[in-house]
Amino acid sequence: MPHKIGTPESIGMSTERVQVINEVAKRLVEDGITPAQVTLVARKGVVVHEEAYGQLTPEPDSPPIQIDTLFPMCSIAKVITATSIMILVEEGKIGINRPVVDYIPEFQGEGKKDVRLHHLLTHTSGIRDDELYTHMDEKRKIAIIPPCEDTQEQGIHEYLFLGYETPLWKKPGTSMSYSSFGYQLLGEIIRRVSGKSYEEFVKERIFHPLGMSDSFYCVPLDVRSRVVKRSPNDLCAEWLMQERHMDSTSASGGLYSTASDLAKLAQMFLNKGSLNGKRILSTASVALMTMNQIPGVSSEYRDEIFPEAFWGYGWSINGPKMDGGDLFSAQAFSHWGAAGVFFCADPVNDIVCVYLSVEIDHQKPYKNIYADLFNNAALAAIENE
């Protein structure tokens, strides 16, 4: 456990208001917002709330969910990928402002030489899903997939190969379009440059030193009983509950983890790159990852328009977005996952909030998974610095 257990008053929070956090978390399950959730709040490295409510499975005789239940993190994996990229930057093995084609020569097409790692990290590469999937469908009809190397997963290898020559939607750097393919490209760069599989690199350089012992890409068979189960009516269940998803090493969405492990990762960033005496990143890298890297660049996502996207390297930067909560500071950084998960670190308030739920309506904007109600209660419990 990276965090100490202590009283709210010892870290400038109110015991009475921390109880409100517990009540809000419990109510979200009792009101049917989600059938299961695990939530955690820590301030100044002290855990003041860690609770599990609901059932592990949709069956009537399901056991209760536990605080060590594994949730699919989906896009939260992108924070891990960006962290891995920065580790290689610090070792002088890659450069953020260098072209992607320097590391992946197959990444070809008009304007592709201008796509840099910076653009992949900030979703401003000019790659958009509409063009990507259309191109992949056409290429699949005629492509001969080359052999896959031992350090790569076959499915990801095919996905990358079919997408390498996708035409750009816009000039790199001019607009943000959220791209999981861009993070798969980053995962491939990590693999090629390190000489190790993406999963092996992450385990060695992030999970093991941080003590993230409950974080997996390929979920071991002996812990799969701890993975939260979803109702067949859940729109995410069709892909999340497949065995192959729990065997995925996707750099953009293959992670399974717990609230406690995510809190370790977030606390490392609040600590400016280290945790429990283990340094993962330099203070310079943390500063770079957690600041807005695309000022003036706009974005549209689902039914929302952002005149300025506010994105760092791997992290969504709060700015004026009120992302995941109304009371976070503008300097807070966070990430969502498609299945109903969210975590945030706020350096101004020195707080980590983790909200892991089973999202019922995947068609809603992510802000409507009700993480904001939980996070607002957490921030409101702060009384002084």
mmCIF file of C-alpha atoms in Angstrom:
data_model
loop_
_atom_site.group_PDB
_atom_site.id
_atom_site.type_symbol
_atom_site.label_atom_id
_atom_site.label_comp_id
_atom_site.label_asym_id
_atom_site.label_seq_id
_atom_site.Cartn_x
_atom_site.Cartn_y
_atom_site.Cartn_z
ATOM 1 C CA MET A 1 0.000 0.000 0.000
ATOM 2 C CA PRO A 2 1.617 3.281 -1.059
ATOM 3 C CA HIS A 3 -0.637 5.367 1.092
ATOM 4 C CA LYS A 4 -0.782 5.638 4.831
ATOM 5 C CA ILE A 5 -4.026 5.227 6.706
ATOM 6 C CA GLY A 6 -4.761 8.213 8.902
ATOM 7 C CA THR A 7 -7.438 10.521 10.243
ATOM 8 C CA PRO A 8 -9.007 13.134 7.955
ATOM 9 C CA GLU A 9 -8.032 15.937 10.348
ATOM 10 C CA SER A 10 -4.357 14.954 10.125
ATOM 11 C CA ILE A 11 -4.360 15.953 6.458
ATOM 12 C CA GLY A 12 -6.732 18.910 6.548
ATOM 13 C CA MET A 13 -10.028 17.138 5.876
ATOM 14 C CA SER A 14 -13.241 16.903 7.844
ATOM 15 C CA THR A 15 -14.303 13.563 9.329
ATOM 16 C CA GLU A 16 -17.930 14.618 9.019
ATOM 17 C CA ARG A 17 -17.516 15.449 5.335
ATOM 18 C CA VAL A 18 -15.529 12.305 4.623
ATOM 19 C CA GLN A 19 -18.594 10.446 5.823
ATOM 20 C CA VAL A 20 -20.521 12.265 3.089
ATOM 21 C CA ILE A 21 -18.092 10.737 0.546
ATOM 22 C CA ASN A 22 -19.020 7.293 1.871
ATOM 23 C CA GLU A 23 -22.719 8.105 1.697
ATOM 24 C CA VAL A 24 -22.507 9.386 -1.886
ATOM 25 C CA ALA A 25 -20.590 6.295 -3.026
ATOM 26 C CA LYS A 26 -23.128 3.987 -1.385
ATOM 27 C CA ARG A 27 -26.096 5.928 -2.771
ATOM 28 C CA LEU A 28 -24.869 5.637 -6.370
ATOM 29 C CA VAL A 29 -25.219 1.866 -6.097
ATOM 30 C CA GLU A 30 -28.449 1.912 -4.085
ATOM 31 C CA ASP A 31 -30.055 4.256 -6.647
ATOM 32 C CA GLY A 32 -29.160 1.937 -9.510
ATOM 33 C CA ILE A 33 -26.648 4.264 -11.162
ATOM 34 C CA THR A 34 -24.209 1.356 -11.245
ATOM 35 C CA PRO A 35 -24.473 -2.224 -9.948
ATOM 36 C CA ALA A 36 -20.919 -2.211 -8.590
ATOM 37 C CA GLN A 37 -18.153 0.232 -7.770
ATOM 38 C CA VAL A 38 -14.916 0.644 -5.845
ATOM 39 C CA THR A 39 -13.847 4.140 -4.818
ATOM 40 C CA LEU A 40 -10.777 5.617 -3.155
ATOM 41 C CA VAL A 41 -9.722 9.059 -1.911
ATOM 42 C CA ALA A 42 -6.271 9.914 -0.588
ATOM 43 C CA ARG A 43 -4.855 13.290 0.422
ATOM 44 C CA LYS A 44 -1.222 14.036 1.217
ATOM 45 C CA GLY A 45 -0.566 10.323 0.817
ATOM 46 C CA VAL A 46 -3.183 9.338 3.423
ATOM 47 C CA VAL A 47 -6.186 7.214 2.459
ATOM 48 C CA VAL A 48 -9.382 8.586 3.985
ATOM 49 C CA HIS A 49 -11.894 6.618 1.910
ATOM 50 C CA GLU A 50 -11.689 3.200 0.262
ATOM 51 C CA GLU A 51 -14.976 1.391 -0.158
ATOM 52 C CA ALA A 52 -16.620 -1.282 -2.311
ATOM 53 C CA TYR A 53 -20.375 -1.384 -2.918
ATOM 54 C CA GLY A 54 -22.496 -3.693 -5.043
ATOM 55 C CA GLN A 55 -22.115 -7.164 -6.506
ATOM 56 C CA LEU A 56 -19.230 -8.838 -8.318
ATOM 57 C CA THR A 57 -21.543 -10.429 -10.910
ATOM 58 C CA PRO A 58 -25.108 -9.753 -12.152
ATOM 59 C CA GLU A 59 -26.384 -13.082 -10.756
ATOM 60 C CA PRO A 60 -28.766 -12.899 -7.749
ATOM 61 C CA ASP A 61 -26.427 -15.026 -5.637
ATOM 62 C CA SER A 62 -23.351 -12.989 -6.513
ATOM 63 C CA PRO A 63 -20.756 -12.382 -3.828
ATOM 64 C CA PRO A 64 -20.235 -8.748 -2.855
ATOM 65 C CA ILE A 65 -17.612 -6.764 -4.689
ATOM 66 C CA GLN A 66 -14.297 -6.267 -2.853
ATOM 67 C CA ILE A 67 -11.795 -3.416 -2.771
ATOM 68 C CA ASP A 68 -9.315 -5.627 -4.669
ATOM 69 C CA THR A 69 -11.787 -6.376 -7.490
ATOM 70 C CA LEU A 70 -10.221 -6.011 -10.927
ATOM 71 C CA PHE A 71 -11.859 -3.611 -13.383
ATOM 72 C CA PRO A 72 -11.138 -3.159 -17.102
ATOM 73 C CA MET A 73 -9.327 0.176 -17.282
ATOM 74 C CA CYS A 74 -9.813 0.596 -21.044
ATOM 75 C CA SER A 75 -8.290 3.948 -22.090
ATOM 76 C CA ILE A 76 -6.630 4.567 -18.726
ATOM 77 C CA ALA A 77 -3.953 2.289 -20.211
ATOM 78 C CA LYS A 78 -2.901 5.293 -22.294
ATOM 79 C CA VAL A 79 -1.422 6.940 -19.186
ATOM 80 C CA ILE A 80 0.809 3.874 -18.750
ATOM 81 C CA THR A 81 1.861 4.052 -22.407
ATOM 82 C CA ALA A 82 2.707 7.747 -22.194
ATOM 83 C CA THR A 83 4.716 7.112 -19.027
ATOM 84 C CA SER A 84 6.655 4.374 -20.821
ATOM 85 C CA ILE A 85 7.413 6.728 -23.696
ATOM 86 C CA MET A 86 8.804 9.314 -21.294
ATOM 87 C CA ILE A 87 11.039 6.683 -19.672
ATOM 88 C CA LEU A 88 12.596 6.032 -23.086
ATOM 89 C CA VAL A 89 12.889 9.783 -23.695
ATOM 90 C CA GLU A 90 14.828 10.147 -20.455
ATOM 91 C CA GLU A 91 17.167 7.353 -21.530
ATOM 92 C CA GLY A 92 17.961 9.184 -24.757
ATOM 93 C CA LYS A 93 16.435 6.469 -26.929
ATOM 94 C CA ILE A 94 13.611 8.440 -28.539
ATOM 95 C CA GLY A 95 12.565 12.064 -28.979
ATOM 96 C CA ILE A 96 9.055 13.453 -28.583
ATOM 97 C CA ASN A 97 9.534 15.916 -31.437
ATOM 98 C CA ARG A 98 10.899 13.301 -33.841
ATOM 99 C CA PRO A 99 8.821 11.838 -36.693
ATOM 100 C CA VAL A 100 6.964 8.592 -36.070
ATOM 101 C CA VAL A 101 8.431 7.257 -39.324
ATOM 102 C CA ASP A 102 11.885 7.334 -37.714
ATOM 103 C CA TYR A 103 10.760 4.460 -35.503
ATOM 104 C CA ILE A 104 8.081 2.851 -37.697
ATOM 105 C CA PRO A 105 9.163 3.108 -41.373
ATOM 106 C CA GLU A 106 5.892 1.489 -42.492
ATOM 107 C CA PHE A 107 3.990 4.586 -41.319
ATOM 108 C CA GLN A 108 3.648 6.040 -44.811
ATOM 109 C CA GLY A 109 1.357 8.397 -46.712
ATOM 110 C CA GLU A 110 0.898 12.038 -47.606
ATOM 111 C CA GLY A 111 1.859 14.274 -44.709
ATOM 112 C CA LYS A 112 2.925 11.352 -42.492
ATOM 113 C CA LYS A 113 6.534 12.527 -42.225
ATOM 114 C CA ASP A 114 5.202 15.502 -40.263
ATOM 115 C CA VAL A 115 3.487 13.342 -37.629
ATOM 116 C CA ARG A 116 5.628 13.326 -34.509
ATOM 117 C CA LEU A 117 5.410 11.459 -31.236
ATOM 118 C CA HIS A 118 4.089 14.674 -29.694
ATOM 119 C CA HIS A 119 1.048 14.406 -31.977
ATOM 120 C CA LEU A 120 0.358 10.795 -31.031
ATOM 121 C CA LEU A 121 0.614 11.622 -27.322
ATOM 122 C CA THR A 122 -1.837 14.534 -27.644
ATOM 123 C CA HIS A 123 -4.263 12.952 -30.163
ATOM 124 C CA THR A 124 -3.402 15.635 -32.723
ATOM 125 C CA SER A 125 -1.788 13.399 -35.372
ATOM 126 C CA GLY A 126 -4.526 13.980 -37.950
ATOM 127 C CA ILE A 127 -5.581 10.324 -37.748
ATOM 128 C CA ARG A 128 -9.334 9.928 -37.268
ATOM 129 C CA ASP A 129 -11.351 6.763 -36.686
ATOM 130 C CA ASP A 130 -13.615 7.275 -39.727
ATOM 131 C CA GLU A 131 -10.701 7.251 -42.157
ATOM 132 C CA LEU A 132 -8.825 4.603 -40.192
ATOM 133 C CA TYR A 133 -11.561 1.962 -40.239
ATOM 134 C CA THR A 134 -12.495 2.631 -43.860
ATOM 135 C CA HIS A 135 -8.872 2.213 -44.900
ATOM 136 C CA MET A 136 -8.430 -0.915 -42.811
ATOM 137 C CA ASP A 137 -11.538 -2.549 -44.280
ATOM 138 C CA GLU A 138 -10.298 -1.945 -47.823
ATOM 139 C CA LYS A 139 -6.737 -3.058 -47.145
ATOM 140 C CA ARG A 140 -7.906 -6.223 -45.388
ATOM 141 C CA LYS A 141 -9.375 -7.424 -48.702
ATOM 142 C CA ILE A 142 -5.990 -7.466 -50.447
ATOM 143 C CA ALA A 143 -3.344 -7.418 -47.719
ATOM 144 C CA ILE A 144 -0.907 -10.211 -47.021
ATOM 145 C CA ILE A 145 -0.094 -9.854 -43.346
ATOM 146 C CA PRO A 146 3.641 -10.287 -42.718
ATOM 147 C CA PRO A 147 4.852 -12.606 -39.933
ATOM 148 C CA CYS A 148 4.491 -11.351 -36.375
ATOM 149 C CA GLU A 149 7.565 -11.030 -34.162
ATOM 150 C CA ASP A 150 7.717 -12.946 -30.887
ATOM 151 C CA THR A 151 7.472 -9.755 -28.842
ATOM 152 C CA GLN A 152 4.179 -8.683 -30.447
ATOM 153 C CA GLU A 153 0.597 -9.921 -30.076
ATOM 154 C CA GLN A 154 -0.775 -11.217 -33.391
ATOM 155 C CA GLY A 155 -4.023 -9.245 -33.282
ATOM 156 C CA ILE A 156 -2.274 -5.959 -32.518
ATOM 157 C CA HIS A 157 0.311 -6.686 -35.214
ATOM 158 C CA GLU A 158 -2.466 -7.081 -37.807
ATOM 159 C CA TYR A 159 -4.313 -3.990 -36.570
ATOM 160 C CA LEU A 160 -1.186 -1.865 -36.875
ATOM 161 C CA PHE A 161 -0.223 -3.252 -40.276
ATOM 162 C CA LEU A 162 -3.669 -2.549 -41.728
ATOM 163 C CA GLY A 163 -3.651 1.004 -40.369
ATOM 164 C CA TYR A 164 -0.132 2.227 -41.124
ATOM 165 C CA GLU A 165 -1.054 3.876 -44.438
ATOM 166 C CA THR A 166 -4.341 5.453 -43.331
ATOM 167 C CA PRO A 167 -4.652 8.917 -44.906
ATOM 168 C CA LEU A 168 -4.631 11.877 -42.560
ATOM 169 C CA TRP A 169 -7.865 13.695 -41.854
ATOM 170 C CA LYS A 170 -6.147 16.995 -41.057
ATOM 171 C CA LYS A 171 -2.680 18.441 -40.903
ATOM 172 C CA PRO A 172 -0.902 17.264 -37.721
ATOM 173 C CA GLY A 173 -1.273 19.626 -34.772
ATOM 174 C CA THR A 174 -4.317 21.509 -36.028
ATOM 175 C CA SER A 175 -7.130 19.618 -34.270
ATOM 176 C CA MET A 176 -7.521 17.010 -31.562
ATOM 177 C CA SER A 177 -9.309 13.784 -32.497
ATOM 178 C CA TYR A 178 -9.092 11.108 -29.808
ATOM 179 C CA SER A 179 -7.192 8.206 -31.367
ATOM 180 C CA SER A 180 -6.595 4.797 -29.841
ATOM 181 C CA PHE A 181 -4.620 3.878 -32.958
ATOM 182 C CA GLY A 182 -2.124 6.610 -32.113
ATOM 183 C CA TYR A 183 -1.457 4.960 -28.763
ATOM 184 C CA GLN A 184 -1.085 1.568 -30.417
ATOM 185 C CA LEU A 185 1.626 3.195 -32.531
ATOM 186 C CA LEU A 186 3.289 4.427 -29.338
ATOM 187 C CA GLY A 187 3.115 0.903 -27.912
ATOM 188 C CA GLU A 188 4.822 -0.381 -31.045
ATOM 189 C CA ILE A 189 7.562 2.236 -30.694
ATOM 190 C CA ILE A 190 8.113 1.108 -27.097
ATOM 191 C CA ARG A 191 8.395 -2.495 -28.292
ATOM 192 C CA ARG A 192 10.789 -1.770 -31.155
ATOM 193 C CA VAL A 193 13.048 0.611 -29.268
ATOM 194 C CA SER A 194 13.240 -1.377 -26.017
ATOM 195 C CA GLY A 195 13.542 -4.781 -27.679
ATOM 196 C CA LYS A 196 10.948 -6.115 -25.229
ATOM 197 C CA SER A 197 7.239 -6.740 -25.511
ATOM 198 C CA TYR A 198 5.104 -3.791 -24.452
ATOM 199 C CA GLU A 199 3.754 -5.790 -21.503
ATOM 200 C CA GLU A 200 7.224 -6.846 -20.343
ATOM 201 C CA PHE A 201 8.515 -3.276 -20.496
ATOM 202 C CA VAL A 202 5.574 -1.941 -18.470
ATOM 203 C CA LYS A 203 5.886 -4.653 -15.839
ATOM 204 C CA GLU A 204 9.617 -4.081 -15.427
ATOM 205 C CA ARG A 205 9.682 -0.286 -15.471
ATOM 206 C CA ILE A 206 6.339 0.722 -13.915
ATOM 207 C CA PHE A 207 4.307 -2.034 -12.266
ATOM 208 C CA HIS A 208 7.096 -3.756 -10.310
ATOM 209 C CA PRO A 209 8.836 -0.650 -8.912
ATOM 210 C CA LEU A 210 5.520 0.962 -7.953
ATOM 211 C CA GLY A 211 4.225 -2.219 -6.336
ATOM 212 C CA MET A 212 1.269 -2.385 -8.737
ATOM 213 C CA SER A 213 0.900 -6.117 -8.157
ATOM 214 C CA ASP A 214 -2.773 -6.149 -9.154
ATOM 215 C CA SER A 215 -2.289 -4.585 -12.600
ATOM 216 C CA PHE A 216 -2.308 -6.796 -15.674
ATOM 217 C CA TYR A 217 -2.570 -6.788 -19.433
ATOM 218 C CA CYS A 218 -2.833 -10.554 -19.844
ATOM 219 C CA VAL A 219 -4.906 -11.331 -16.741
ATOM 220 C CA PRO A 220 -3.608 -14.537 -15.089
ATOM 221 C CA LEU A 221 -6.131 -17.376 -14.973
ATOM 222 C CA ASP A 222 -5.879 -17.646 -11.197
ATOM 223 C CA VAL A 223 -7.130 -14.066 -10.644
ATOM 224 C CA ARG A 224 -9.832 -13.861 -13.312
ATOM 225 C CA SER A 225 -12.444 -14.713 -10.684
ATOM 226 C CA ARG A 226 -11.712 -11.249 -9.248
ATOM 227 C CA VAL A 227 -12.681 -9.442 -12.467
ATOM 228 C CA VAL A 228 -16.020 -7.623 -12.172
ATOM 229 C CA LYS A 229 -18.679 -9.228 -14.370
ATOM 230 C CA ARG A 230 -21.177 -7.327 -16.462
ATOM 231 C CA SER A 231 -24.778 -8.014 -17.408
ATOM 232 C CA PRO A 232 -25.296 -9.348 -20.969
ATOM 233 C CA ASN A 233 -27.492 -6.261 -21.506
ATOM 234 C CA ASP A 234 -24.531 -3.968 -20.796
ATOM 235 C CA LEU A 235 -23.359 -2.507 -24.106
ATOM 236 C CA CYS A 236 -19.738 -2.959 -23.036
ATOM 237 C CA ALA A 237 -20.181 -6.638 -22.150
ATOM 238 C CA GLU A 238 -19.962 -7.894 -25.741
ATOM 239 C CA TRP A 239 -16.274 -7.033 -25.977
ATOM 240 C CA LEU A 240 -15.159 -6.678 -22.355
ATOM 241 C CA MET A 241 -16.252 -10.133 -21.229
ATOM 242 C CA GLN A 242 -14.507 -11.979 -24.029
ATOM 243 C CA GLU A 243 -11.531 -14.041 -22.947
ATOM 244 C CA ARG A 244 -9.399 -12.454 -25.650
ATOM 245 C CA HIS A 245 -9.852 -9.028 -24.065
ATOM 246 C CA MET A 246 -8.372 -10.355 -20.826
ATOM 247 C CA ASP A 247 -5.470 -11.694 -22.903
ATOM 248 C CA SER A 248 -4.835 -8.378 -24.657
ATOM 249 C CA THR A 249 -1.624 -6.369 -24.429
ATOM 250 C CA SER A 250 -3.201 -3.325 -26.056
ATOM 251 C CA ALA A 251 -1.249 -0.141 -25.336
ATOM 252 C CA SER A 252 -4.446 1.858 -25.752
ATOM 253 C CA GLY A 253 -6.918 -0.165 -23.710
ATOM 254 C CA GLY A 254 -5.827 -3.584 -22.453
ATOM 255 C CA LEU A 255 -5.203 -2.825 -18.783
ATOM 256 C CA TYR A 256 -6.988 -4.447 -15.812
ATOM 257 C CA SER A 257 -6.318 -3.005 -12.379
ATOM 258 C CA THR A 258 -7.634 -2.026 -8.945
ATOM 259 C CA ALA A 259 -8.407 1.257 -7.223
ATOM 260 C CA SER A 260 -5.377 0.876 -4.960
ATOM 261 C CA ASP A 261 -2.980 0.312 -7.858
ATOM 262 C CA LEU A 262 -4.320 3.310 -9.774
ATOM 263 C CA ALA A 263 -3.850 5.401 -6.648
ATOM 264 C CA LYS A 264 -0.180 4.373 -6.580
ATOM 265 C CA LEU A 265 0.290 5.576 -10.144
ATOM 266 C CA ALA A 266 -1.484 8.869 -9.470
ATOM 267 C CA GLN A 267 0.457 9.437 -6.239
ATOM 268 C CA MET A 268 3.721 8.908 -8.108
ATOM 269 C CA PHE A 269 2.766 11.818 -10.360
ATOM 270 C CA LEU A 270 1.780 13.997 -7.383
ATOM 271 C CA ASN A 271 5.190 13.137 -5.887
ATOM 272 C CA LYS A 272 6.816 14.461 -9.074
ATOM 273 C CA GLY A 273 7.958 11.081 -10.356
ATOM 274 C CA SER A 274 8.739 8.829 -7.400
ATOM 275 C CA LEU A 275 6.992 6.649 -4.846
ATOM 276 C CA ASN A 276 8.380 4.864 -1.796
ATOM 277 C CA GLY A 277 11.939 5.653 -2.800
ATOM 278 C CA LYS A 278 11.543 4.368 -6.372
ATOM 279 C CA ARG A 279 11.912 7.007 -9.087
ATOM 280 C CA ILE A 280 9.968 6.270 -12.265
ATOM 281 C CA LEU A 281 10.202 9.657 -13.985
ATOM 282 C CA SER A 282 12.153 12.858 -13.566
ATOM 283 C CA THR A 283 10.424 15.958 -12.261
ATOM 284 C CA ALA A 284 10.894 17.453 -15.735
ATOM 285 C CA SER A 285 8.954 14.624 -17.383
ATOM 286 C CA VAL A 286 6.123 14.845 -14.875
ATOM 287 C CA ALA A 287 5.854 18.578 -15.478
ATOM 288 C CA LEU A 288 5.739 18.029 -19.236
ATOM 289 C CA MET A 289 3.119 15.274 -19.069
ATOM 290 C CA THR A 290 0.800 17.200 -16.769
ATOM 291 C CA MET A 291 0.685 20.552 -18.556
ATOM 292 C CA ASN A 292 -1.429 21.563 -21.535
ATOM 293 C CA GLN A 293 0.652 20.644 -24.580
ATOM 294 C CA ILE A 294 -1.791 21.838 -27.240
ATOM 295 C CA PRO A 295 -2.814 25.435 -26.392
ATOM 296 C CA GLY A 296 -5.318 26.840 -28.846
ATOM 297 C CA VAL A 297 -6.205 23.437 -30.320
ATOM 298 C CA SER A 298 -9.911 22.578 -30.281
ATOM 299 C CA SER A 299 -11.699 19.256 -30.057
ATOM 300 C CA GLU A 300 -15.108 17.630 -30.422
ATOM 301 C CA TYR A 301 -15.976 14.475 -28.515
ATOM 302 C CA ARG A 302 -19.393 12.833 -28.676
ATOM 303 C CA ASP A 303 -21.878 15.626 -27.937
ATOM 304 C CA GLU A 304 -19.351 18.065 -26.476
ATOM 305 C CA ILE A 305 -17.303 20.820 -28.107
ATOM 306 C CA PHE A 306 -14.093 22.044 -26.481
ATOM 307 C CA PRO A 307 -12.767 25.352 -27.895
ATOM 308 C CA GLU A 308 -9.466 24.354 -26.277
ATOM 309 C CA ALA A 309 -8.873 20.644 -25.755
ATOM 310 C CA PHE A 310 -6.381 20.915 -22.845
ATOM 311 C CA TRP A 311 -4.343 17.738 -23.184
ATOM 312 C CA GLY A 312 -0.943 16.767 -21.852
ATOM 313 C CA TYR A 313 1.081 13.641 -22.578
ATOM 314 C CA GLY A 314 -1.260 10.810 -21.715
ATOM 315 C CA TRP A 315 -3.308 12.938 -19.319
ATOM 316 C CA SER A 316 -6.377 15.092 -19.821
ATOM 317 C CA ILE A 317 -5.608 18.467 -18.229
ATOM 318 C CA ASN A 318 -8.611 19.928 -16.430
ATOM 319 C CA GLY A 319 -8.292 23.604 -17.390
ATOM 320 C CA PRO A 320 -11.867 24.938 -17.633
ATOM 321 C CA LYS A 321 -13.390 21.552 -18.569
ATOM 322 C CA MET A 322 -14.489 20.484 -15.063
ATOM 323 C CA ASP A 323 -13.607 16.996 -16.185
ATOM 324 C CA GLY A 324 -14.989 14.379 -13.803
ATOM 325 C CA GLY A 325 -15.907 16.909 -11.153
ATOM 326 C CA ASP A 326 -16.759 20.554 -10.605
ATOM 327 C CA LEU A 327 -14.320 21.317 -7.793
ATOM 328 C CA PHE A 328 -10.976 20.103 -9.166
ATOM 329 C CA SER A 329 -8.391 22.813 -9.797
ATOM 330 C CA ALA A 330 -7.438 23.817 -13.330
ATOM 331 C CA GLN A 331 -4.119 21.988 -12.809
ATOM 332 C CA ALA A 332 -5.779 18.636 -12.063
ATOM 333 C CA PHE A 333 -5.022 15.817 -14.505
ATOM 334 C CA SER A 334 -7.146 12.757 -15.137
ATOM 335 C CA HIS A 335 -8.241 10.015 -17.512
ATOM 336 C CA TRP A 336 -11.456 8.156 -18.248
ATOM 337 C CA GLY A 337 -11.999 4.586 -19.362
ATOM 338 C CA ALA A 338 -14.909 3.586 -21.608
ATOM 339 C CA ALA A 339 -16.405 1.048 -19.210
ATOM 340 C CA GLY A 340 -17.087 3.503 -16.369
ATOM 341 C CA VAL A 341 -13.721 4.162 -14.718
ATOM 342 C CA PHE A 342 -11.985 7.428 -13.860
ATOM 343 C CA PHE A 343 -9.014 8.613 -11.828
ATOM 344 C CA CYS A 344 -7.606 12.032 -11.116
ATOM 345 C CA ALA A 345 -4.727 13.688 -9.303
ATOM 346 C CA ASP A 346 -4.998 17.328 -8.271
ATOM 347 C CA PRO A 347 -1.646 18.913 -7.307
ATOM 348 C CA VAL A 348 -3.261 22.084 -5.968
ATOM 349 C CA ASN A 349 -5.425 20.145 -3.508
ATOM 350 C CA ASP A 350 -2.883 17.302 -3.107
ATOM 351 C CA ILE A 351 -5.614 14.714 -3.608
ATOM 352 C CA VAL A 352 -6.087 11.475 -5.537
ATOM 353 C CA CYS A 353 -9.591 10.296 -6.461
ATOM 354 C CA VAL A 354 -10.350 6.910 -8.027
ATOM 355 C CA TYR A 355 -13.829 5.974 -9.214
ATOM 356 C CA LEU A 356 -14.274 2.473 -10.670
ATOM 357 C CA SER A 357 -17.813 1.599 -11.709
ATOM 358 C CA VAL A 358 -19.720 -0.621 -14.101
ATOM 359 C CA GLU A 359 -21.151 1.815 -16.612
ATOM 360 C CA ILE A 360 -24.707 1.012 -17.619
ATOM 361 C CA ASP A 361 -25.305 3.402 -20.525
ATOM 362 C CA HIS A 362 -22.213 3.525 -22.722
ATOM 363 C CA GLN A 363 -23.889 5.952 -25.120
ATOM 364 C CA LYS A 364 -23.878 8.763 -22.587
ATOM 365 C CA PRO A 365 -20.968 11.204 -22.405
ATOM 366 C CA TYR A 366 -18.379 10.045 -19.904
ATOM 367 C CA LYS A 367 -19.247 12.933 -17.621
ATOM 368 C CA ASN A 368 -22.597 11.250 -17.048
ATOM 369 C CA ILE A 369 -21.210 8.147 -15.335
ATOM 370 C CA TYR A 370 -21.611 10.162 -12.125
ATOM 371 C CA ALA A 371 -17.946 10.275 -11.160
ATOM 372 C CA ASP A 372 -18.513 14.010 -10.721
ATOM 373 C CA LEU A 373 -20.908 13.521 -7.814
ATOM 374 C CA PHE A 374 -18.395 11.334 -5.989
ATOM 375 C CA ASN A 375 -15.435 13.608 -6.729
ATOM 376 C CA ASN A 376 -17.303 16.742 -5.690
ATOM 377 C CA ALA A 377 -17.952 15.189 -2.274
ATOM 378 C CA ALA A 378 -14.269 14.275 -1.997
ATOM 379 C CA LEU A 379 -13.030 17.792 -2.778
ATOM 380 C CA ALA A 380 -15.628 19.351 -0.477
ATOM 381 C CA ALA A 381 -14.186 17.407 2.475
ATOM 382 C CA ILE A 382 -10.977 19.497 2.324
ATOM 383 C CA GLU A 383 -10.917 22.151 5.044
ATOM 384 C CA ASN A 384 -7.391 23.571 4.840
ATOM 385 C CA GLU A 385 -4.028 23.118 3.177
#
